[in-house]
Every structure is written in C-alpha cells, then in structure tokens.
Amino acid sequence: MCAVARVAAQHTGLTDDEWMAAQADVLGGLLAAGEFPHLARLTRTAVDLNVESLFEFGLQRLLDGVEQLLEQ
C-alpha cells in the first residue's frame, strides 16, 4: 500500500477499494444528472479508480497547469 493510501485509510478507516465502493452512489448520481459528460466518458474507459491513481492523476493535471503558467 502506498503512502497516500495508508494516510487515507488512517483518516477514513477504509481501504481505498472500500472508500471507492462507498462513493458509488454519489458517482452514480453525478453521472445520472448529465452535468459531467467528460466524467461519464471517463467511467466508460478502463481507468483504475483507486486513491493512488486518483492522486497521481490529479497531481499530474496540477503540474501540467503549472507548466503552462511558467511557459507564459
């Protein structure tokens, strides 16, 4: 288990798989509302939605934005 997953498990008392399963209804509601078509498309792809991969994905998007700012 990576450090991010360990910290998350300490704070929530859940493993990353348990936490993601607990969020299924919330995610289903967001998708059903139709307000997030890109998120809906993402859920139809083979993406590993766990704490570590979500953290890494978010961090990479943040760093991409910082790179764009530095290039201006």
mmCIF file of N, CA, C and O in Angstrom:
data_model
loop_
_atom_site.group_PDB
_atom_site.id
_atom_site.type_symbol
_atom_site.label_atom_id
_atom_site.label_comp_id
_atom_site.label_asym_id
_atom_site.label_seq_id
_atom_site.Cartn_x
_atom_site.Cartn_y
_atom_site.Cartn_z
ATOM 1 N N MET A 1 0.861 -1.175 0.000
ATOM 2 C CA MET A 1 0.000 0.000 0.000
ATOM 3 C C MET A 1 0.905 1.235 0.000
ATOM 4 O O MET A 1 1.846 1.335 0.762
ATOM 5 N N CYS A 2 0.597 2.175 -0.879
ATOM 6 C CA CYS A 2 1.411 3.382 -0.979
ATOM 7 C C CYS A 2 1.119 4.316 0.199
ATOM 8 O O CYS A 2 0.156 4.149 0.933
ATOM 9 N N ALA A 3 1.961 5.319 0.353
ATOM 10 C CA ALA A 3 1.821 6.257 1.469
ATOM 11 C C ALA A 3 0.492 6.999 1.418
ATOM 12 O O ALA A 3 -0.148 7.213 2.446
ATOM 13 N N VAL A 4 0.052 7.379 0.220
ATOM 14 C CA VAL A 4 -1.212 8.097 0.078
ATOM 15 C C VAL A 4 -2.366 7.219 0.556
ATOM 16 O O VAL A 4 -3.238 7.669 1.295
ATOM 17 N N ALA A 5 -2.375 5.970 0.150
ATOM 18 C CA ALA A 5 -3.438 5.046 0.548
ATOM 19 C C ALA A 5 -3.400 4.787 2.056
ATOM 20 O O ALA A 5 -4.443 4.683 2.695
ATOM 21 N N ARG A 6 -2.205 4.698 2.633
ATOM 22 C CA ARG A 6 -2.091 4.494 4.090
ATOM 23 C C ARG A 6 -2.671 5.672 4.859
ATOM 24 O O ARG A 6 -3.412 5.495 5.816
ATOM 25 N N VAL A 7 -2.347 6.879 4.434
ATOM 26 C CA VAL A 7 -2.867 8.077 5.104
ATOM 27 C C VAL A 7 -4.387 8.138 4.955
ATOM 28 O O VAL A 7 -5.107 8.410 5.925
ATOM 29 N N ALA A 8 -4.877 7.863 3.756
ATOM 30 C CA ALA A 8 -6.325 7.875 3.530
ATOM 31 C C ALA A 8 -7.014 6.838 4.405
ATOM 32 O O ALA A 8 -8.061 7.113 4.996
ATOM 33 N N ALA A 9 -6.445 5.650 4.501
ATOM 34 C CA ALA A 9 -7.035 4.598 5.323
ATOM 35 C C ALA A 9 -7.029 4.986 6.801
ATOM 36 O O ALA A 9 -7.990 4.708 7.529
ATOM 37 N N GLN A 10 -5.981 5.657 7.239
ATOM 38 C CA GLN A 10 -5.927 6.110 8.636
ATOM 39 C C GLN A 10 -7.023 7.134 8.920
ATOM 40 O O GLN A 10 -7.643 7.119 9.971
ATOM 41 N N HIS A 11 -7.269 8.027 7.979
ATOM 42 C CA HIS A 11 -8.269 9.087 8.185
ATOM 43 C C HIS A 11 -9.702 8.589 8.052
ATOM 44 O O HIS A 11 -10.587 9.083 8.742
ATOM 45 N N THR A 12 -9.926 7.628 7.157
ATOM 46 C CA THR A 12 -11.292 7.185 6.894
ATOM 47 C C THR A 12 -11.639 5.869 7.566
ATOM 48 O O THR A 12 -12.815 5.559 7.731
ATOM 49 N N GLY A 13 -10.627 5.079 7.900
ATOM 50 C CA GLY A 13 -10.878 3.747 8.429
ATOM 51 C C GLY A 13 -11.243 2.752 7.342
ATOM 52 O O GLY A 13 -11.653 1.635 7.629
ATOM 53 N N LEU A 14 -11.096 3.154 6.076
ATOM 54 C CA LEU A 14 -11.453 2.308 4.942
ATOM 55 C C LEU A 14 -10.246 2.119 4.034
ATOM 56 O O LEU A 14 -9.414 3.019 3.906
ATOM 57 N N THR A 15 -10.188 0.971 3.381
ATOM 58 C CA THR A 15 -9.182 0.802 2.336
ATOM 59 C C THR A 15 -9.622 1.640 1.143
ATOM 60 O O THR A 15 -10.767 2.094 1.081
ATOM 61 N N ASP A 16 -8.736 1.822 0.175
ATOM 62 C CA ASP A 16 -9.128 2.619 -0.986
ATOM 63 C C ASP A 16 -10.267 1.952 -1.756
ATOM 64 O O ASP A 16 -11.182 2.623 -2.235
ATOM 65 N N ASP A 17 -10.269 0.625 -1.845
ATOM 66 C CA ASP A 17 -11.368 -0.073 -2.521
ATOM 67 C C ASP A 17 -12.688 0.104 -1.768
ATOM 68 O O ASP A 17 -13.736 0.305 -2.384
ATOM 69 N N GLU A 18 -12.644 0.026 -0.450
ATOM 70 C CA GLU A 18 -13.859 0.225 0.359
ATOM 71 C C GLU A 18 -14.382 1.648 0.209
ATOM 72 O O GLU A 18 -15.589 1.869 0.093
ATOM 73 N N TRP A 19 -13.469 2.618 0.202
ATOM 74 C CA TRP A 19 -13.886 4.021 0.062
ATOM 75 C C TRP A 19 -14.528 4.251 -1.297
ATOM 76 O O TRP A 19 -15.569 4.897 -1.409
ATOM 77 N N MET A 20 -13.896 3.728 -2.364
ATOM 78 C CA MET A 20 -14.451 3.898 -3.702
ATOM 79 C C MET A 20 -15.823 3.244 -3.806
ATOM 80 O O MET A 20 -16.741 3.815 -4.404
ATOM 81 N N ALA A 21 -15.994 2.069 -3.213
ATOM 82 C CA ALA A 21 -17.299 1.396 -3.236
ATOM 83 C C ALA A 21 -18.345 2.236 -2.506
ATOM 84 O O ALA A 21 -19.500 2.323 -2.938
ATOM 85 N N ALA A 22 -17.941 2.874 -1.408
ATOM 86 C CA ALA A 22 -18.870 3.706 -0.640
ATOM 87 C C ALA A 22 -19.286 4.955 -1.413
ATOM 88 O O ALA A 22 -20.338 5.529 -1.150
ATOM 89 N N GLN A 23 -18.482 5.369 -2.395
ATOM 90 C CA GLN A 23 -18.784 6.560 -3.188
ATOM 91 C C GLN A 23 -19.605 6.247 -4.441
ATOM 92 O O GLN A 23 -19.957 7.147 -5.204
ATOM 93 N N ALA A 24 -19.925 4.981 -4.660
ATOM 94 C CA ALA A 24 -20.606 4.565 -5.891
ATOM 95 C C ALA A 24 -21.929 5.305 -6.095
ATOM 96 O O ALA A 24 -22.238 5.732 -7.213
ATOM 97 N N ASP A 25 -22.714 5.476 -5.035
ATOM 98 C CA ASP A 25 -23.997 6.171 -5.176
ATOM 99 C C ASP A 25 -23.801 7.642 -5.533
ATOM 100 O O ASP A 25 -24.551 8.194 -6.348
ATOM 101 N N VAL A 26 -22.795 8.265 -4.936
ATOM 102 C CA VAL A 26 -22.509 9.675 -5.241
ATOM 103 C C VAL A 26 -22.101 9.808 -6.707
ATOM 104 O O VAL A 26 -22.609 10.663 -7.437
ATOM 105 N N LEU A 27 -21.202 8.950 -7.142
ATOM 106 C CA LEU A 27 -20.753 8.990 -8.533
ATOM 107 C C LEU A 27 -21.917 8.699 -9.478
ATOM 108 O O LEU A 27 -22.089 9.388 -10.488
ATOM 109 N N GLY A 28 -22.734 7.720 -9.138
ATOM 110 C CA GLY A 28 -23.893 7.403 -9.964
ATOM 111 C C GLY A 28 -24.836 8.583 -10.096
ATOM 112 O O GLY A 28 -25.370 8.854 -11.183
ATOM 113 N N GLY A 29 -25.044 9.319 -9.012
ATOM 114 C CA GLY A 29 -25.899 10.496 -9.053
ATOM 115 C C GLY A 29 -25.331 11.588 -9.935
ATOM 116 O O GLY A 29 -26.069 12.245 -10.687
ATOM 117 N N LEU A 30 -24.026 11.799 -9.856
ATOM 118 C CA LEU A 30 -23.380 12.805 -10.715
ATOM 119 C C LEU A 30 -23.527 12.444 -12.186
ATOM 120 O O LEU A 30 -23.819 13.303 -13.022
ATOM 121 N N LEU A 31 -23.340 11.174 -12.489
ATOM 122 C CA LEU A 31 -23.434 10.742 -13.877
ATOM 123 C C LEU A 31 -24.868 10.807 -14.379
ATOM 124 O O LEU A 31 -25.115 11.203 -15.521
ATOM 125 N N ALA A 32 -25.818 10.429 -13.540
ATOM 126 C CA ALA A 32 -27.229 10.432 -13.937
ATOM 127 C C ALA A 32 -27.737 11.849 -14.215
ATOM 128 O O ALA A 32 -28.610 12.040 -15.062
ATOM 129 N N ALA A 33 -27.186 12.839 -13.536
ATOM 130 C CA ALA A 33 -27.620 14.224 -13.721
ATOM 131 C C ALA A 33 -27.230 14.754 -15.101
ATOM 132 O O ALA A 33 -27.827 15.714 -15.589
ATOM 133 N N GLY A 34 -26.231 14.150 -15.726
ATOM 134 C CA GLY A 34 -25.820 14.562 -17.062
ATOM 135 C C GLY A 34 -25.018 15.846 -17.120
ATOM 136 O O GLY A 34 -24.771 16.371 -18.201
ATOM 137 N N GLU A 35 -24.609 16.357 -15.979
ATOM 138 C CA GLU A 35 -23.879 17.623 -15.950
ATOM 139 C C GLU A 35 -22.377 17.467 -16.163
ATOM 140 O O GLU A 35 -21.669 18.454 -16.327
ATOM 141 N N PHE A 36 -21.895 16.227 -16.132
ATOM 142 C CA PHE A 36 -20.462 15.986 -16.260
ATOM 143 C C PHE A 36 -20.194 14.952 -17.356
ATOM 144 O O PHE A 36 -19.797 13.824 -17.072
ATOM 145 N N PRO A 37 -20.393 15.323 -18.621
ATOM 146 C CA PRO A 37 -20.235 14.336 -19.699
ATOM 147 C C PRO A 37 -18.816 13.791 -19.819
ATOM 148 O O PRO A 37 -18.630 12.631 -20.193
ATOM 149 N N HIS A 38 -17.821 14.598 -19.501
ATOM 150 C CA HIS A 38 -16.439 14.108 -19.582
ATOM 151 C C HIS A 38 -16.177 13.069 -18.498
ATOM 152 O O HIS A 38 -15.483 12.079 -18.741
ATOM 153 N N LEU A 39 -16.724 13.290 -17.315
ATOM 154 C CA LEU A 39 -16.598 12.301 -16.241
ATOM 155 C C LEU A 39 -17.312 11.011 -16.641
ATOM 156 O O LEU A 39 -16.791 9.917 -16.412
ATOM 157 N N ALA A 40 -18.479 11.129 -17.243
ATOM 158 C CA ALA A 40 -19.212 9.947 -17.687
ATOM 159 C C ALA A 40 -18.394 9.165 -18.708
ATOM 160 O O ALA A 40 -18.325 7.934 -18.656
ATOM 161 N N ARG A 41 -17.766 9.867 -19.645
ATOM 162 C CA ARG A 41 -16.924 9.200 -20.642
ATOM 163 C C ARG A 41 -15.744 8.500 -19.975
ATOM 164 O O ARG A 41 -15.380 7.383 -20.344
ATOM 165 N N LEU A 42 -15.157 9.146 -18.988
ATOM 166 C CA LEU A 42 -14.019 8.563 -18.274
ATOM 167 C C LEU A 42 -14.404 7.263 -17.579
ATOM 168 O O LEU A 42 -13.628 6.314 -17.562
ATOM 169 N N THR A 43 -15.593 7.195 -17.030
ATOM 170 C CA THR A 43 -16.005 5.987 -16.305
ATOM 171 C C THR A 43 -16.260 4.819 -17.249
ATOM 172 O O THR A 43 -16.322 3.685 -16.802
ATOM 173 N N ARG A 44 -16.407 5.099 -18.542
ATOM 174 C CA ARG A 44 -16.602 4.025 -19.513
ATOM 175 C C ARG A 44 -15.272 3.499 -20.055
ATOM 176 O O ARG A 44 -15.260 2.597 -20.882
ATOM 177 N N THR A 45 -14.168 4.051 -19.604
ATOM 178 C CA THR A 45 -12.853 3.582 -20.035
ATOM 179 C C THR A 45 -12.247 2.728 -18.936
ATOM 180 O O THR A 45 -12.732 2.694 -17.813
ATOM 181 N N ALA A 46 -11.177 2.059 -19.263
ATOM 182 C CA ALA A 46 -10.509 1.178 -18.300
ATOM 183 C C ALA A 46 -9.560 1.993 -17.424
ATOM 184 O O ALA A 46 -8.353 1.982 -17.601
ATOM 185 N N VAL A 47 -10.130 2.725 -16.476
ATOM 186 C CA VAL A 47 -9.346 3.550 -15.565
ATOM 187 C C VAL A 47 -9.391 2.909 -14.192
ATOM 188 O O VAL A 47 -10.452 2.527 -13.706
ATOM 189 N N ASP A 48 -8.234 2.772 -13.579
ATOM 190 C CA ASP A 48 -8.158 2.202 -12.238
ATOM 191 C C ASP A 48 -8.446 3.315 -11.232
ATOM 192 O O ASP A 48 -7.605 4.169 -10.982
ATOM 193 N N LEU A 49 -9.653 3.328 -10.699
ATOM 194 C CA LEU A 49 -10.050 4.379 -9.767
ATOM 195 C C LEU A 49 -9.745 3.952 -8.334
ATOM 196 O O LEU A 49 -10.581 3.400 -7.632
ATOM 197 N N ASN A 50 -8.519 4.187 -7.915
ATOM 198 C CA ASN A 50 -8.159 3.976 -6.517
ATOM 199 C C ASN A 50 -7.457 5.227 -6.018
ATOM 200 O O ASN A 50 -7.149 6.128 -6.791
ATOM 201 N N VAL A 51 -7.236 5.296 -4.739
ATOM 202 C CA VAL A 51 -6.684 6.508 -4.132
ATOM 203 C C VAL A 51 -5.355 6.898 -4.772
ATOM 204 O O VAL A 51 -5.142 8.063 -5.125
ATOM 205 N N GLU A 52 -4.478 5.939 -4.970
ATOM 206 C CA GLU A 52 -3.162 6.257 -5.521
ATOM 207 C C GLU A 52 -3.262 6.768 -6.957
ATOM 208 O O GLU A 52 -2.655 7.783 -7.304
ATOM 209 N N SER A 53 -4.039 6.088 -7.799
ATOM 210 C CA SER A 53 -4.124 6.524 -9.194
ATOM 211 C C SER A 53 -4.845 7.869 -9.308
ATOM 212 O O SER A 53 -4.477 8.698 -10.139
ATOM 213 N N LEU A 54 -5.855 8.099 -8.475
ATOM 214 C CA LEU A 54 -6.543 9.392 -8.492
ATOM 215 C C LEU A 54 -5.614 10.518 -8.043
ATOM 216 O O LEU A 54 -5.610 11.606 -8.618
ATOM 217 N N PHE A 55 -4.814 10.253 -7.009
ATOM 218 C CA PHE A 55 -3.847 11.247 -6.543
ATOM 219 C C PHE A 55 -2.843 11.569 -7.641
ATOM 220 O O PHE A 55 -2.571 12.735 -7.944
ATOM 221 N N GLU A 56 -2.291 10.515 -8.251
ATOM 222 C CA GLU A 56 -1.301 10.720 -9.298
ATOM 223 C C GLU A 56 -1.891 11.465 -10.488
ATOM 224 O O GLU A 56 -1.255 12.355 -11.051
ATOM 225 N N PHE A 57 -3.126 11.124 -10.867
ATOM 226 C CA PHE A 57 -3.788 11.801 -11.978
ATOM 227 C C PHE A 57 -3.989 13.283 -11.658
ATOM 228 O O PHE A 57 -3.676 14.151 -12.462
ATOM 229 N N GLY A 58 -4.497 13.573 -10.473
ATOM 230 C CA GLY A 58 -4.718 14.961 -10.067
ATOM 231 C C GLY A 58 -3.432 15.749 -9.979
ATOM 232 O O GLY A 58 -3.364 16.907 -10.410
ATOM 233 N N LEU A 59 -2.407 15.135 -9.429
ATOM 234 C CA LEU A 59 -1.106 15.804 -9.331
ATOM 235 C C LEU A 59 -0.554 16.112 -10.716
ATOM 236 O O LEU A 59 -0.041 17.216 -10.957
ATOM 237 N N GLN A 60 -0.676 15.172 -11.636
ATOM 238 C CA GLN A 60 -0.176 15.414 -12.991
ATOM 239 C C GLN A 60 -0.920 16.557 -13.660
ATOM 240 O O GLN A 60 -0.316 17.402 -14.320
ATOM 241 N N ARG A 61 -2.242 16.640 -13.480
ATOM 242 C CA ARG A 61 -3.012 17.745 -14.064
ATOM 243 C C ARG A 61 -2.582 19.080 -13.446
ATOM 244 O O ARG A 61 -2.474 20.089 -14.137
ATOM 245 N N LEU A 62 -2.335 19.089 -12.135
ATOM 246 C CA LEU A 62 -1.867 20.295 -11.466
ATOM 247 C C LEU A 62 -0.513 20.718 -12.019
ATOM 248 O O LEU A 62 -0.294 21.895 -12.342
ATOM 249 N N LEU A 63 0.393 19.764 -12.157
ATOM 250 C CA LEU A 63 1.718 20.082 -12.692
ATOM 251 C C LEU A 63 1.641 20.537 -14.148
ATOM 252 O O LEU A 63 2.404 21.410 -14.566
ATOM 253 N N ASP A 64 0.723 19.955 -14.917
ATOM 254 C CA ASP A 64 0.527 20.412 -16.302
ATOM 255 C C ASP A 64 0.122 21.887 -16.319
ATOM 256 O O ASP A 64 0.601 22.664 -17.146
ATOM 257 N N GLY A 65 -0.760 22.276 -15.395
ATOM 258 C CA GLY A 65 -1.191 23.671 -15.316
ATOM 259 C C GLY A 65 -0.058 24.589 -14.912
ATOM 260 O O GLY A 65 0.088 25.693 -15.468
ATOM 261 N N VAL A 66 0.750 24.167 -13.967
ATOM 262 C CA VAL A 66 1.895 24.972 -13.545
ATOM 263 C C VAL A 66 2.879 25.138 -14.708
ATOM 264 O O VAL A 66 3.384 26.244 -14.947
ATOM 265 N N GLU A 67 3.091 24.069 -15.446
ATOM 266 C CA GLU A 67 3.980 24.149 -16.610
ATOM 267 C C GLU A 67 3.470 25.179 -17.612
ATOM 268 O O GLU A 67 4.245 25.988 -18.142
ATOM 269 N N GLN A 68 2.170 25.171 -17.869
ATOM 270 C CA GLN A 68 1.586 26.141 -18.796
ATOM 271 C C GLN A 68 1.805 27.577 -18.300
ATOM 272 O O GLN A 68 2.113 28.474 -19.085
ATOM 273 N N LEU A 69 1.625 27.796 -17.008
ATOM 274 C CA LEU A 69 1.839 29.135 -16.449
ATOM 275 C C LEU A 69 3.289 29.581 -16.597
ATOM 276 O O LEU A 69 3.565 30.738 -16.890
ATOM 277 N N LEU A 70 4.208 28.672 -16.361
ATOM 278 C CA LEU A 70 5.628 29.014 -16.450
ATOM 279 C C LEU A 70 6.062 29.317 -17.889
ATOM 280 O O LEU A 70 6.996 30.074 -18.107
ATOM 281 N N GLU A 71 5.361 28.719 -18.842
ATOM 282 C CA GLU A 71 5.706 28.944 -20.249
ATOM 283 C C GLU A 71 5.174 30.260 -20.776
ATOM 284 O O GLU A 71 5.571 30.706 -21.844
ATOM 285 N N GLN A 72 4.290 30.920 -20.035
ATOM 286 C CA GLN A 72 3.712 32.193 -20.492
ATOM 287 C C GLN A 72 4.682 33.322 -20.318
ATOM 288 O O GLN A 72 5.469 33.436 -19.474
#
